[in-house]
CSV table of C-alpha atoms in Angstrom, one decimal:
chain,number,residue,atom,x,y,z
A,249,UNK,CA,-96.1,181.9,55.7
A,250,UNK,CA,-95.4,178.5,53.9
A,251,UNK,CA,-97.6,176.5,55.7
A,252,UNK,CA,-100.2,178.9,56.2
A,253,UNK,CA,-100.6,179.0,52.1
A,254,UNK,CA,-100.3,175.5,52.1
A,255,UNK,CA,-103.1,175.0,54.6
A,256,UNK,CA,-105.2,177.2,53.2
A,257,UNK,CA,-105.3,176.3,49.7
A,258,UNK,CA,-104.8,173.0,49.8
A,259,UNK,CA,-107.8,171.4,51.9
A,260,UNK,CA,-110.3,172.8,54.8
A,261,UNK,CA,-109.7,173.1,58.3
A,262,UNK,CA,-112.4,170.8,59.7
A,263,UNK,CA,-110.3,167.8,57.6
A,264,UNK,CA,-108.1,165.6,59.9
A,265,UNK,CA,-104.3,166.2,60.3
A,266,UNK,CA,-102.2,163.5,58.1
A,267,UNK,CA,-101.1,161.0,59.2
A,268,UNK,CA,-97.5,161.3,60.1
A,269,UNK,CA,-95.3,160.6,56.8
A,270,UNK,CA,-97.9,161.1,55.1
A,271,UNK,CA,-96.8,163.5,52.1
A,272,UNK,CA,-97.8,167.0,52.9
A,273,UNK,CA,-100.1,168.7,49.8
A,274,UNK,CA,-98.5,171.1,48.0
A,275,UNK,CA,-100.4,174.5,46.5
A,276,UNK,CA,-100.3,173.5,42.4
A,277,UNK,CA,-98.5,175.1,40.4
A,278,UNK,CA,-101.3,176.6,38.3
A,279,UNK,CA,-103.1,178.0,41.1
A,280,UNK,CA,-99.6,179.9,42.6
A,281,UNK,CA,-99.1,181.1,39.3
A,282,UNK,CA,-102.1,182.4,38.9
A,283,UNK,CA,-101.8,184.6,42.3
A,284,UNK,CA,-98.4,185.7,41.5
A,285,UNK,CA,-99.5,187.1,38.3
A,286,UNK,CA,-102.2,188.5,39.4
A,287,UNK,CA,-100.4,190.2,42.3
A,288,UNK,CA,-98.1,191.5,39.6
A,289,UNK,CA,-101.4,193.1,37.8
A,290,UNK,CA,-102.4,194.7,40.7
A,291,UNK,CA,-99.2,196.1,41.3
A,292,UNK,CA,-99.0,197.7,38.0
A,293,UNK,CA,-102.6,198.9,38.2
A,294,UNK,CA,-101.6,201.6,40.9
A,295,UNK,CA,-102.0,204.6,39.5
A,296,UNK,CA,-99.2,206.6,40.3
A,297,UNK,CA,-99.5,209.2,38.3
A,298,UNK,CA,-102.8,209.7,38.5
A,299,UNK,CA,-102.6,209.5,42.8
A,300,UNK,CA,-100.1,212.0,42.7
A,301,UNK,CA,-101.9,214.6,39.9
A,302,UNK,CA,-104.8,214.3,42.5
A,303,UNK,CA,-103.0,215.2,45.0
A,304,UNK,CA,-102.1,218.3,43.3
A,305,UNK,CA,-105.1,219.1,42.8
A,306,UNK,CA,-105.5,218.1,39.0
A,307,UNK,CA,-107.4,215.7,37.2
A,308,UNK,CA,-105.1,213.9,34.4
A,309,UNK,CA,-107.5,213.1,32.0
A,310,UNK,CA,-108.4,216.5,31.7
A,311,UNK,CA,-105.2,217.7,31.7
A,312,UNK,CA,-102.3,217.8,28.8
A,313,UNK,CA,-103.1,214.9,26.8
A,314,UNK,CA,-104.8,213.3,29.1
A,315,UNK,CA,-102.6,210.7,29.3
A,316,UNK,CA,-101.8,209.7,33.5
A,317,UNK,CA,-97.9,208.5,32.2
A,318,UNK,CA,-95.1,210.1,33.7
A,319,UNK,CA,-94.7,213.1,30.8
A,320,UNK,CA,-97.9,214.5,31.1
A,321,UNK,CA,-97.1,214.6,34.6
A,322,UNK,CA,-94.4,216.3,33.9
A,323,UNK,CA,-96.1,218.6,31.3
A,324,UNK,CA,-99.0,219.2,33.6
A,325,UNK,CA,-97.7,219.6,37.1
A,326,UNK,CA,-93.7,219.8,36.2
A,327,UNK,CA,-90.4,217.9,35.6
A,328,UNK,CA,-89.8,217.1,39.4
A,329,UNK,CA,-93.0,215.2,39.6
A,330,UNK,CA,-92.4,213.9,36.7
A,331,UNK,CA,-89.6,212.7,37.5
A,332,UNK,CA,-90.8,211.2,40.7
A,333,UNK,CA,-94.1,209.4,38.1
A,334,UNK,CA,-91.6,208.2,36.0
A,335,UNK,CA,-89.4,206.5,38.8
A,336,UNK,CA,-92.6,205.3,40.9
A,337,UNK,CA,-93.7,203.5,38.1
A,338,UNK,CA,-90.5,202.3,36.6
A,339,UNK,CA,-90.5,200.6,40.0
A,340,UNK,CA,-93.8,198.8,39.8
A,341,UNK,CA,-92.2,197.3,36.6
A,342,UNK,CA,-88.9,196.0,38.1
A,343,UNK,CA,-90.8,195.1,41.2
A,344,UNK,CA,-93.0,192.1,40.4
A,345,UNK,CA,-90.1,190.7,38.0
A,346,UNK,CA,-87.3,190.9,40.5
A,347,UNK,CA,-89.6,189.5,43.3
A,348,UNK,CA,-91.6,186.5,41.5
A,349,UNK,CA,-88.6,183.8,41.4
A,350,UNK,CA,-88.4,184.1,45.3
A,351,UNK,CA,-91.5,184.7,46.7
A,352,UNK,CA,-92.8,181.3,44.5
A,353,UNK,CA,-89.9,180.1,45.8
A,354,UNK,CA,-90.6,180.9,49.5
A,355,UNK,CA,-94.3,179.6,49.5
A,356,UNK,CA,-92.9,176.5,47.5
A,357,UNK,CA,-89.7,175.6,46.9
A,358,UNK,CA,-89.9,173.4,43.6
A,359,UNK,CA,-92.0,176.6,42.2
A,360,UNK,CA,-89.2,177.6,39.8
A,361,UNK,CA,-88.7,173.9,38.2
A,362,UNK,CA,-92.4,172.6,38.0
A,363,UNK,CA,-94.8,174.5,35.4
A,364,UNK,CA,-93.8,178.0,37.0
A,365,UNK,CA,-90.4,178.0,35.3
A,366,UNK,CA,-88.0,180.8,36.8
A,367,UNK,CA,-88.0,182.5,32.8
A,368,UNK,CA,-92.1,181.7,32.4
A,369,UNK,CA,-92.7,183.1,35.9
A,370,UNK,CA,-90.5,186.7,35.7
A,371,UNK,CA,-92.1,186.4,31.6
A,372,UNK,CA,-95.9,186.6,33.7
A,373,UNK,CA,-95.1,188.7,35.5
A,374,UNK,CA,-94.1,191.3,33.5
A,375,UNK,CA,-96.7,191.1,30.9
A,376,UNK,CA,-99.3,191.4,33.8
A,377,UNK,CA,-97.4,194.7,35.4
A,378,UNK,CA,-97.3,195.9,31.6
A,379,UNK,CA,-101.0,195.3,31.8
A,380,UNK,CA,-101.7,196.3,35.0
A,381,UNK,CA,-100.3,200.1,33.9
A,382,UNK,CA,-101.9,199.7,30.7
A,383,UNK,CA,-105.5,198.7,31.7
A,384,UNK,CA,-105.5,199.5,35.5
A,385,UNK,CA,-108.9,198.1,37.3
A,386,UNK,CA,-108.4,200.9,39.8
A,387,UNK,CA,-109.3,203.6,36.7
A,388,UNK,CA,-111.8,201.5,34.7
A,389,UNK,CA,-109.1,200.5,32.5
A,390,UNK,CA,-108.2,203.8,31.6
A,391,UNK,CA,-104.3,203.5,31.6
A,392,UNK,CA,-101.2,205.0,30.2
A,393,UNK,CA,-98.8,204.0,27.4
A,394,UNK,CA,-96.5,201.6,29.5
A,395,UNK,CA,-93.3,202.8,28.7
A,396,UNK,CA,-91.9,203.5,32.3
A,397,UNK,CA,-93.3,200.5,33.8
A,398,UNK,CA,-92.0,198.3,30.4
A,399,UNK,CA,-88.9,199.6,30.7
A,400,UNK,CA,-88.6,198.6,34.6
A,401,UNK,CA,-89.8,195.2,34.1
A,402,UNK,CA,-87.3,194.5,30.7
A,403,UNK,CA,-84.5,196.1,32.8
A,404,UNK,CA,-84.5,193.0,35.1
A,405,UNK,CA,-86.1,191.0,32.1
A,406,UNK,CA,-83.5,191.5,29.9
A,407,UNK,CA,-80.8,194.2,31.2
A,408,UNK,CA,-78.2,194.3,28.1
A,409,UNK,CA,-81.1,195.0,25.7
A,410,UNK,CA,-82.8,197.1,28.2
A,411,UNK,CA,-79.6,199.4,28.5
A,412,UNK,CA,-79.2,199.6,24.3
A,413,UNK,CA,-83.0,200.4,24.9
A,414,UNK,CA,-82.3,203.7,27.4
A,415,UNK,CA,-79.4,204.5,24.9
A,416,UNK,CA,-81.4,204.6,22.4
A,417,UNK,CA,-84.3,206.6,24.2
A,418,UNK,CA,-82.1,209.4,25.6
A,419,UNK,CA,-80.4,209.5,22.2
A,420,UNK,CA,-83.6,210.4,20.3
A,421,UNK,CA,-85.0,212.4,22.8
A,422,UNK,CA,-82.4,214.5,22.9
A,423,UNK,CA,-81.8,214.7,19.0
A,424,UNK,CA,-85.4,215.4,18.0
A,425,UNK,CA,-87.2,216.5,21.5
A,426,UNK,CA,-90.1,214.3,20.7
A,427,UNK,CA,-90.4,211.8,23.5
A,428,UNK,CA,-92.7,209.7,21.7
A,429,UNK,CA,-90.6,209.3,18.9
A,430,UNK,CA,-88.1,208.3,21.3
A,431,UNK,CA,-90.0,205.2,23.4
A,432,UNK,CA,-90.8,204.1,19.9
A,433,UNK,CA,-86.9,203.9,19.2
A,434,UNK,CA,-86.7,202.6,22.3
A,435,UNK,CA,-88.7,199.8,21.8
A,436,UNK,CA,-87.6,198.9,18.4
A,437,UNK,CA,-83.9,199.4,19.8
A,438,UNK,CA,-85.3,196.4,22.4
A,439,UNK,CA,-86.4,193.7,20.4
A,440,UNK,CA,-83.8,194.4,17.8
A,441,UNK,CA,-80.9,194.2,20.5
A,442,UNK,CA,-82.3,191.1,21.9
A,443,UNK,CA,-82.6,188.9,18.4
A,444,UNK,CA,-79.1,190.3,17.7
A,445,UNK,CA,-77.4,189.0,21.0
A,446,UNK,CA,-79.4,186.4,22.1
A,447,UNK,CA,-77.8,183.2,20.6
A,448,UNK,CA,-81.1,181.7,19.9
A,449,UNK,CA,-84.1,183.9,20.7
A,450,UNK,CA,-86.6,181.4,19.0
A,451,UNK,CA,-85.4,178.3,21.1
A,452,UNK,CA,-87.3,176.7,23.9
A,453,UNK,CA,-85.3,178.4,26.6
A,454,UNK,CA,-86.0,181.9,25.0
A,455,UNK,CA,-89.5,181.4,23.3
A,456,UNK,CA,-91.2,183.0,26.1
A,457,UNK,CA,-89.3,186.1,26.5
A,458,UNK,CA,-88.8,186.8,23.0
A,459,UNK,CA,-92.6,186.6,22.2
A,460,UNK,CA,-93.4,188.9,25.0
A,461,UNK,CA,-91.0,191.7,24.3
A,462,UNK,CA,-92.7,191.6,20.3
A,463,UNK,CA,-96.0,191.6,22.0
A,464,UNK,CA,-95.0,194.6,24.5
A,465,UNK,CA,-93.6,196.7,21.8
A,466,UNK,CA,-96.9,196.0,19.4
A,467,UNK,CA,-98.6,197.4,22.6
A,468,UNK,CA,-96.6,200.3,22.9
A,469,UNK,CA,-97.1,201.3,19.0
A,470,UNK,CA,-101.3,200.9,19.3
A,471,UNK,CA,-100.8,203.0,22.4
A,472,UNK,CA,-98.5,205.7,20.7
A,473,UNK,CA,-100.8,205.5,17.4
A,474,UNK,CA,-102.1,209.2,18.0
A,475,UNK,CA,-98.3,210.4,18.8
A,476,UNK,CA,-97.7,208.5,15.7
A,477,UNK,CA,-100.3,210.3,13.6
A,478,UNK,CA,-99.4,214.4,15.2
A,479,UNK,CA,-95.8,213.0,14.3
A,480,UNK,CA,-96.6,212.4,10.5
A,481,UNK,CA,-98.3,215.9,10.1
A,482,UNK,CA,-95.4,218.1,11.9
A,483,UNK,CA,-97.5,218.6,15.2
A,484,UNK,CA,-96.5,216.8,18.4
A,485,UNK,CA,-95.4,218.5,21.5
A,486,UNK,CA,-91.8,218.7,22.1
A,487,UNK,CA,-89.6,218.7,25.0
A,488,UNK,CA,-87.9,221.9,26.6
A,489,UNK,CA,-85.0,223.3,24.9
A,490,UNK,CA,-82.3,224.2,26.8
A,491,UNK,CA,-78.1,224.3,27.3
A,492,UNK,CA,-78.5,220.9,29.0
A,493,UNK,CA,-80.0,219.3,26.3
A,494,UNK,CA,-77.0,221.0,23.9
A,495,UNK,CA,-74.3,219.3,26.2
A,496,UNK,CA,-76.4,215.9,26.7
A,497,UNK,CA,-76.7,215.7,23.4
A,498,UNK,CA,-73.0,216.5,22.4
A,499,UNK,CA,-71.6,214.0,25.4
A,500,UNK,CA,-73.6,211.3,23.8
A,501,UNK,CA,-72.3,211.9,20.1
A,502,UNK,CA,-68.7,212.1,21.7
A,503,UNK,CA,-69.3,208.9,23.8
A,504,UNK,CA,-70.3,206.6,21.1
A,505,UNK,CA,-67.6,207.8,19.1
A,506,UNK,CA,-65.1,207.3,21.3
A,507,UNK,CA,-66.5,203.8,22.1
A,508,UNK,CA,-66.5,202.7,18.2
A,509,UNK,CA,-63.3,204.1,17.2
A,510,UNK,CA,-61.6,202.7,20.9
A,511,UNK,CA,-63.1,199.7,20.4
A,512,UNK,CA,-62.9,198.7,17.2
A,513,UNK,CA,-59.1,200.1,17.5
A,514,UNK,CA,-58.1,198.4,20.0
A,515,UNK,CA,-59.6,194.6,18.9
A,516,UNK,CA,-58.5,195.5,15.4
A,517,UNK,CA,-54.9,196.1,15.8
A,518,UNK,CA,-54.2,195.1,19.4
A,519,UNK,CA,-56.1,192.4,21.1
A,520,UNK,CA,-56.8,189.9,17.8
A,521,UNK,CA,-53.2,190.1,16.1
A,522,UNK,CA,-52.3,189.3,20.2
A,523,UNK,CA,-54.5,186.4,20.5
A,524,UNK,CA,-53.4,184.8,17.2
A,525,UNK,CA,-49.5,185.0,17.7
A,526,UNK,CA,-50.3,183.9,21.8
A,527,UNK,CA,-51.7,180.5,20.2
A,528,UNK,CA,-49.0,180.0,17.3
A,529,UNK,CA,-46.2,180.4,20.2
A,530,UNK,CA,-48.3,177.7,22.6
A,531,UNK,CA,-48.5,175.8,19.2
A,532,UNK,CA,-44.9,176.2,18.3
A,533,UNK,CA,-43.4,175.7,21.9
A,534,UNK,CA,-46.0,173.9,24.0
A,535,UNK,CA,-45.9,172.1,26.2
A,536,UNK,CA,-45.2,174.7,28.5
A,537,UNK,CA,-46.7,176.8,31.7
A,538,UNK,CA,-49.3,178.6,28.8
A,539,UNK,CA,-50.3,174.8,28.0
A,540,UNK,CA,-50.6,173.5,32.1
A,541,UNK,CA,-48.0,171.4,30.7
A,542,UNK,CA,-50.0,169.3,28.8
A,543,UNK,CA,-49.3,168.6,24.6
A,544,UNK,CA,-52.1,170.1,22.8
A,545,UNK,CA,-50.2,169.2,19.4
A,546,UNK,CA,-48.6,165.5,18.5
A,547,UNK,CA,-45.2,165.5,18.8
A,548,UNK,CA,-45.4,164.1,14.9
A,549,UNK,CA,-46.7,167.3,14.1
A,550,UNK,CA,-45.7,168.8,11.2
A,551,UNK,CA,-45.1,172.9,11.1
A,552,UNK,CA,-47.7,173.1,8.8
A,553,UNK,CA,-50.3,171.4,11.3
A,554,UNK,CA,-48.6,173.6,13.9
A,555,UNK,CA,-50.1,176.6,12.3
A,556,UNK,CA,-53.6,175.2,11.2
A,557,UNK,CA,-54.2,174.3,14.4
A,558,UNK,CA,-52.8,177.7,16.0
A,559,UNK,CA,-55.2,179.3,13.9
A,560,UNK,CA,-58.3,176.9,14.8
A,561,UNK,CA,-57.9,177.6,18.4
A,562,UNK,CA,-57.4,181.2,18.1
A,563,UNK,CA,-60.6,181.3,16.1
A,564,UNK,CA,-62.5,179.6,18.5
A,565,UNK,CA,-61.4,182.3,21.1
A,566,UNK,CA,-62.1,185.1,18.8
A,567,UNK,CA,-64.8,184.0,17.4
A,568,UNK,CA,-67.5,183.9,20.2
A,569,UNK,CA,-66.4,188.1,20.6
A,570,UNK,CA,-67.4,189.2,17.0
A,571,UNK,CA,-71.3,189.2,17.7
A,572,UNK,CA,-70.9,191.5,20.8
A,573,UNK,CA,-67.9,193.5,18.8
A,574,UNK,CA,-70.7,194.0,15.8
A,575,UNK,CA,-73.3,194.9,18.4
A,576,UNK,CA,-71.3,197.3,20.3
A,577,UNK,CA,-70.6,198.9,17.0
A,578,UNK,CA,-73.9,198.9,15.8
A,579,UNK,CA,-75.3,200.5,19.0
A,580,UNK,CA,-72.6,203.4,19.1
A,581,UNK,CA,-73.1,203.8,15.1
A,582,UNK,CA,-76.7,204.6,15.8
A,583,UNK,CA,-76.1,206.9,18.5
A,584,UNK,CA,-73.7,209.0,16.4
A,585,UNK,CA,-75.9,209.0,14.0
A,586,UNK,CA,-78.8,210.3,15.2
A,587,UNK,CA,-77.4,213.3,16.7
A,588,UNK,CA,-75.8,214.1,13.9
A,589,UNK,CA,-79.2,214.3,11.9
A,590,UNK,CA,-80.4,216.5,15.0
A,591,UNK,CA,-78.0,219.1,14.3
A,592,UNK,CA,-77.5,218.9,10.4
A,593,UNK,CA,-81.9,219.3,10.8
A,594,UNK,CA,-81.2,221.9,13.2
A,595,UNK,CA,-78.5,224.2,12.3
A,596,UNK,CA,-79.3,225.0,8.7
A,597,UNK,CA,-78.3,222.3,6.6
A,598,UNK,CA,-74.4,223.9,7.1
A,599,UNK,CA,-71.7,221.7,4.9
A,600,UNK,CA,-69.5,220.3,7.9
A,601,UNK,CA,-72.8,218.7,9.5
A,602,UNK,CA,-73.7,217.4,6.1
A,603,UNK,CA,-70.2,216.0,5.8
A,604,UNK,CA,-70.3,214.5,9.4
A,605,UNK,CA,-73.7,212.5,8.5
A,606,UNK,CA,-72.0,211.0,5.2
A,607,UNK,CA,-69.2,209.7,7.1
A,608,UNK,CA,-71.6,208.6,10.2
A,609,UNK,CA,-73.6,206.7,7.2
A,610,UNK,CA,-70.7,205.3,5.3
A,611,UNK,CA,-69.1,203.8,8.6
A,612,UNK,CA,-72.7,202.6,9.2
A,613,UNK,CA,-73.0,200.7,6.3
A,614,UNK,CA,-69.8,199.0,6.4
A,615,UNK,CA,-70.4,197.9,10.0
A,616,UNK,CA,-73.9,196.6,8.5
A,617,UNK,CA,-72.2,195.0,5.4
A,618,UNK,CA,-69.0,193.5,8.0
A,619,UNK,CA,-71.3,191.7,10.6
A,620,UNK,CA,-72.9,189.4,7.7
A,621,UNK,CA,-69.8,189.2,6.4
A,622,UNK,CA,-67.8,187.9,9.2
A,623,UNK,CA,-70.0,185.2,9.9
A,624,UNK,CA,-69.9,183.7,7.0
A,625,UNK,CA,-65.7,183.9,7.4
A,626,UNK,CA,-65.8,181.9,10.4
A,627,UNK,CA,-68.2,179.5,8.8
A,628,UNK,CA,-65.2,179.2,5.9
A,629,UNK,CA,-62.5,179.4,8.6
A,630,UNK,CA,-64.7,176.3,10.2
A,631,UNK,CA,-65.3,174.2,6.9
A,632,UNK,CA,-61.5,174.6,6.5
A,633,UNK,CA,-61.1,171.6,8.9
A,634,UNK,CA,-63.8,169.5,7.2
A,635,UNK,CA,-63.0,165.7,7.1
A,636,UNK,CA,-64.1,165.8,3.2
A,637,UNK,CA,-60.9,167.2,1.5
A,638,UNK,CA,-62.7,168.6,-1.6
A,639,UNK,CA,-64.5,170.5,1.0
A,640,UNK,CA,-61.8,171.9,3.0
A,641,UNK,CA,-59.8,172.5,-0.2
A,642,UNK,CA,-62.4,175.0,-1.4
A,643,UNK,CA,-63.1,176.7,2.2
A,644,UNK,CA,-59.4,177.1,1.9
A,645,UNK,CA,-59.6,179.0,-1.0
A,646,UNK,CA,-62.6,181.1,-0.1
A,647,UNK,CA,-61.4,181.8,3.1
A,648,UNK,CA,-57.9,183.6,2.1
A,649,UNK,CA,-59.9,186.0,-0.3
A,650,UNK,CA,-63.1,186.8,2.2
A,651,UNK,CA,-60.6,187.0,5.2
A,652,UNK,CA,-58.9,189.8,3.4
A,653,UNK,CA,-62.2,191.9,2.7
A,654,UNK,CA,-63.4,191.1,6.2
A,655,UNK,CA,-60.4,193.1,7.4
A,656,UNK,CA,-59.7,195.5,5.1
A,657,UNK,CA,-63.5,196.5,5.7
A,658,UNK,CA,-62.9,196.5,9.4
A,659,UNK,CA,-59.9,198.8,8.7
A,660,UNK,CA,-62.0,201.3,6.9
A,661,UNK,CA,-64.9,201.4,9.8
A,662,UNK,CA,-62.1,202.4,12.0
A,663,UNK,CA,-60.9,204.8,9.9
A,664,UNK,CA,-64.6,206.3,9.2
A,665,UNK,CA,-64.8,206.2,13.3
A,666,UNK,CA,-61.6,208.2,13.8
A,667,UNK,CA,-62.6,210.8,11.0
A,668,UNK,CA,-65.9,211.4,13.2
A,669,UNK,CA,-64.3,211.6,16.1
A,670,UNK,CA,-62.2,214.0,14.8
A,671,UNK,CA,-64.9,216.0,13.4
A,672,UNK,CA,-66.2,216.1,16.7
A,673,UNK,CA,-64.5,219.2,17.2
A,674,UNK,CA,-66.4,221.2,15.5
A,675,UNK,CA,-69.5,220.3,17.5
A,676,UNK,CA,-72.4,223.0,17.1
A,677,UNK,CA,-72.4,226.0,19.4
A,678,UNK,CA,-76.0,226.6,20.9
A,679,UNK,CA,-77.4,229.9,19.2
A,680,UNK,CA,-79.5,232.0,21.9
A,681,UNK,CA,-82.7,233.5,20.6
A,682,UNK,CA,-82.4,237.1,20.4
C-alpha cells in the first residue's frame, strides 16, 4: 500500500527506476493531508440517518423537523432507530480521528512529525467529519446539527472533557426533557472543561484543539438557533416522560452527591493531613527506606528548616491535585444542581425542593469562590521561599491568614455536600396522571 501511494503520487510510470541509493520520493505532506481530510469529509457526509429513514420508507426532510440527526429519527421512525442513528454516526466521528495518526503513518512513516502533526492531523480530521455531517455533498449540503458525530470525534479528541460533556448532556436532558437544550449544555460543558483542565489551552501544543472545539460549538449554536428561538417562547418539543427518566434522573442527583461529599471528604480530612505529616516524618527522620536512603535535608538543618521544607515538598505533591479536585467538584456541583431545578420547576415549587436548591447553590458558590482562592494560596505558599526576604516575609504573613479561609471554606462545601446528600432522601415520588 506504501509504495503503491508513493508511486503513484510522486512521479509517472513511463519515468525510469532510480538509481539504486538514490533517495526514494516521498508523498508531501500537504498533499497526504489533504486526502486524509478529505477522506474524513466523506466519511462524515454519509447520511445515516437519512439512508436508514429511506429505508423505512420516509423522507426526513419532510418529516418531524426535518432535521436527518439522530432525534428526529427517533421522533419520526422511533427510539430504536434512533438509537441505532445516533450510534452510526457517533461512529463516523470517532472513526476518522482514531484512524488518521496511523493510516498517515502507514503510507509514510514521518507523517506524524513533518507538517501533519499527530494533534493538527486528528484536529483535521475532526473538523472535516463535523463538516462532512454538517454539510454532506451526498444531500446537497443539506445536513444535521452535528452533535452525535461532534461528540464521537471530541470523545477521542479530547475524552476527559468529552465525558464532563455526556454528563452534562444526560443531566439536562433528563432535568428539562429538552434535548436541544441539553447539546447546548453539552457543548458549553466541552469547552469550559477543557480551558479549566488543560494546563495551557492557548499554548502551541494546544492552539489547534482549543480553536476547533470554540469553532465546533459556535457551529452547534447557528445550527440550534431555531431550537434556541421555540426554547425562548415556551415551545420546543420535549422528550418522553416516563419512570425511567424519574430514576435516571434521581441516580444522577445521588451520584454527584456522593462523589462531591466522598471526595471532597476524603482529600479534606484524610489524604492531605496524610500527605503533610508523611513528609514532616521523612523530613524529621530521613534518611531512611521512605527517602531511598538518600539525605533530602542538610544534616545542619535546623528544626525550623525541617518543617519549611516538609511543608514545600508536601505542597508540591498536593498542589498539582487541587485543579482536578476543583474540577471534579465543579462538575458534580452542576449535576446536582440541575436536577434539583428540574424537580423544584416540576413538583410545585414545594419548600424541601426550594431548600435543596439553596444548599445546592450555596455549596456551588463556595466551590466557585475556593478554586480562585486556592490558587492564589499556593502562589503565597510558593513566594514563601523567595530569595528576597522582604518578600517571603510578607507571603509568610498572607499565607497563614488565606490558608485558614482556604480551609475553613473547604470545610463548609463539605458540609453543604453532606446536607444534600442527606436531603436526598426525600427525593420526589413520580405522580401518575390520573
Amino acid at each position: 500500500m506504501r509504495q503503491f501511494v508513493r508511486v503513484l503520487i510522486s512521479y509517472p510510470d513511463d519515468l525510469p527506476p532510480f538509481p539504486a541509493g538514490h533517495p526514494e520520493p516521498t508523498m508531501p505532506p500537504a498533499v497526504l493531508d489533504t486526502l486524509l481530510c478529505v477522506g474524513a469529509y466523506l466519511v462524515g457526509a454519509v447520511p445515516f440517518g437519512y439512508l436508514v429513514a429511506r429505508a423505512r420508507g420516509v423522507d426526513l426532510f419532510k418529516a418531524g423537523s426535518g432535521n436527518i440527526g439522530a432525534t428526529n429519527v427517533a421522533r419520526t421512525l422511533g427510539r430504536k432507530y434512533g438509537v441505532l442513528v445516533f450510534a452510526l454516526d457517533f461512529l463516523k466521528g470517532a472513526g476518522p480521528v482514531a484512524a488518521v495518526v496511523p493510516l498517515a503513518r502507514a503510507i509514510d512513516p514521518d507523517a506524524a512529525t513533518d507538517a501533519g502533526a499527530a494533534a493538527f492531523l486528528r484536529v483535521g480530521a475532526a473538523a472535516l467529519a463535523f463538516l462532512g455531517h454538517l454539510f454532506p455533498v451526498f444531500l446537497g449540503f443539506r445536513g444535521g446539527k452535528g452533535v452525535a458525530t461532534g461528540a464521537g470525534a471530541v470523545c477521542v479528541l479530547v475524552p476527559i472533557p468529552a465525558a464532563a460533556a455526556v454528563a452534562a448532556w444526560a443531566t439536562v436532558a433528563l432535568a428539562t426533557r429538552y434535548v436541544s437544550l441539553a447539546s447546548l449544555c453539552a457543548a458549553a460543558a466541552l469547552v469550559i472543561v477543557w480551558l479549566a483542565a488543560s494546563p495551557d489551552p492557548f499554548g502551541r501544543g494546544q492552539l489547534t484543539i482549543t480553536a476547533f472545539l470554540i469553532v465546533g460549538v459556535a457551529v452547534v449554536v447557528v445550527k440550534h438557533r431555531a431550537n434556541i428561538r421555540r426554547l425562548l417562547a415556551g415551545t420546543e418539543n420535549q422528550i418522553g416522560d416516563g419512570p425511567m427518566r424519574d430514576k435516571l434522573a434521581k441516580g444522577i442527583h445521588i451520584l454527584a452527591l456522593g462523589m462531591w461529599f466522598g471526595g471532597a471528604g476524603f482529600f479534606n480530612f484524610v489524604a492531605a493531613p496524610a500527605i503533610f505529616e508523611s513528609f514532616r516524618t521523612v523530613a524529621a527522620d530521613g534518611p531512611s527506606d521512605r527517602t531511598a536512603y538518600q539525605s533530602i535535608a542538610p544534616v545542619t538543618a535546623s528544626e525550623e528548616e525541617k518543617k519549611a521544607l516538609a511543608s514545600a515538598l508536601a505542597g508540591a505533591a498536593v498542589g498539582p491535585v487541587f485543579p482536578k479536585y476543583f474540577l471534579m467538584q465543579s462538575v458534580c456541583a452542576g449535576m446536582a444542581l440541575v436536577t434539583a431545578f428540574g424537580w423544584c420547576a416540576a413538583d410545585g415549587g414545594r419548600r424541601i425542593h426550594k431548600l435543596r436548591v439553596a444548599v445546592l447553590a450555596l455549596a456551588t458558590a463556595c466551590v466557585a469562590v475556593g478554586w480562585p482562592l486556592s490558587n492564589y494560596v499556593s502562589q503565597l505558599r510558593l513566594e514563601r521561599f523567595h530569595p528576597d526576604a522582604a518578600t517571603a516575609a510578607a507571603a509568610k504573613e498572607a499565607f497563614a491568614a488565606w490558608h485558614l479561609l482556604s480551609l475553613g471554606l473547604s470545610c463548609v462545601t463539605v458540609l453543604l455536600a453532606g446536607v444534600a446528600l442527606a436531603m436526598a432522601v426525600q427525593l420526589p415520588e413520580r405522580r401518575e396522571p390520573k
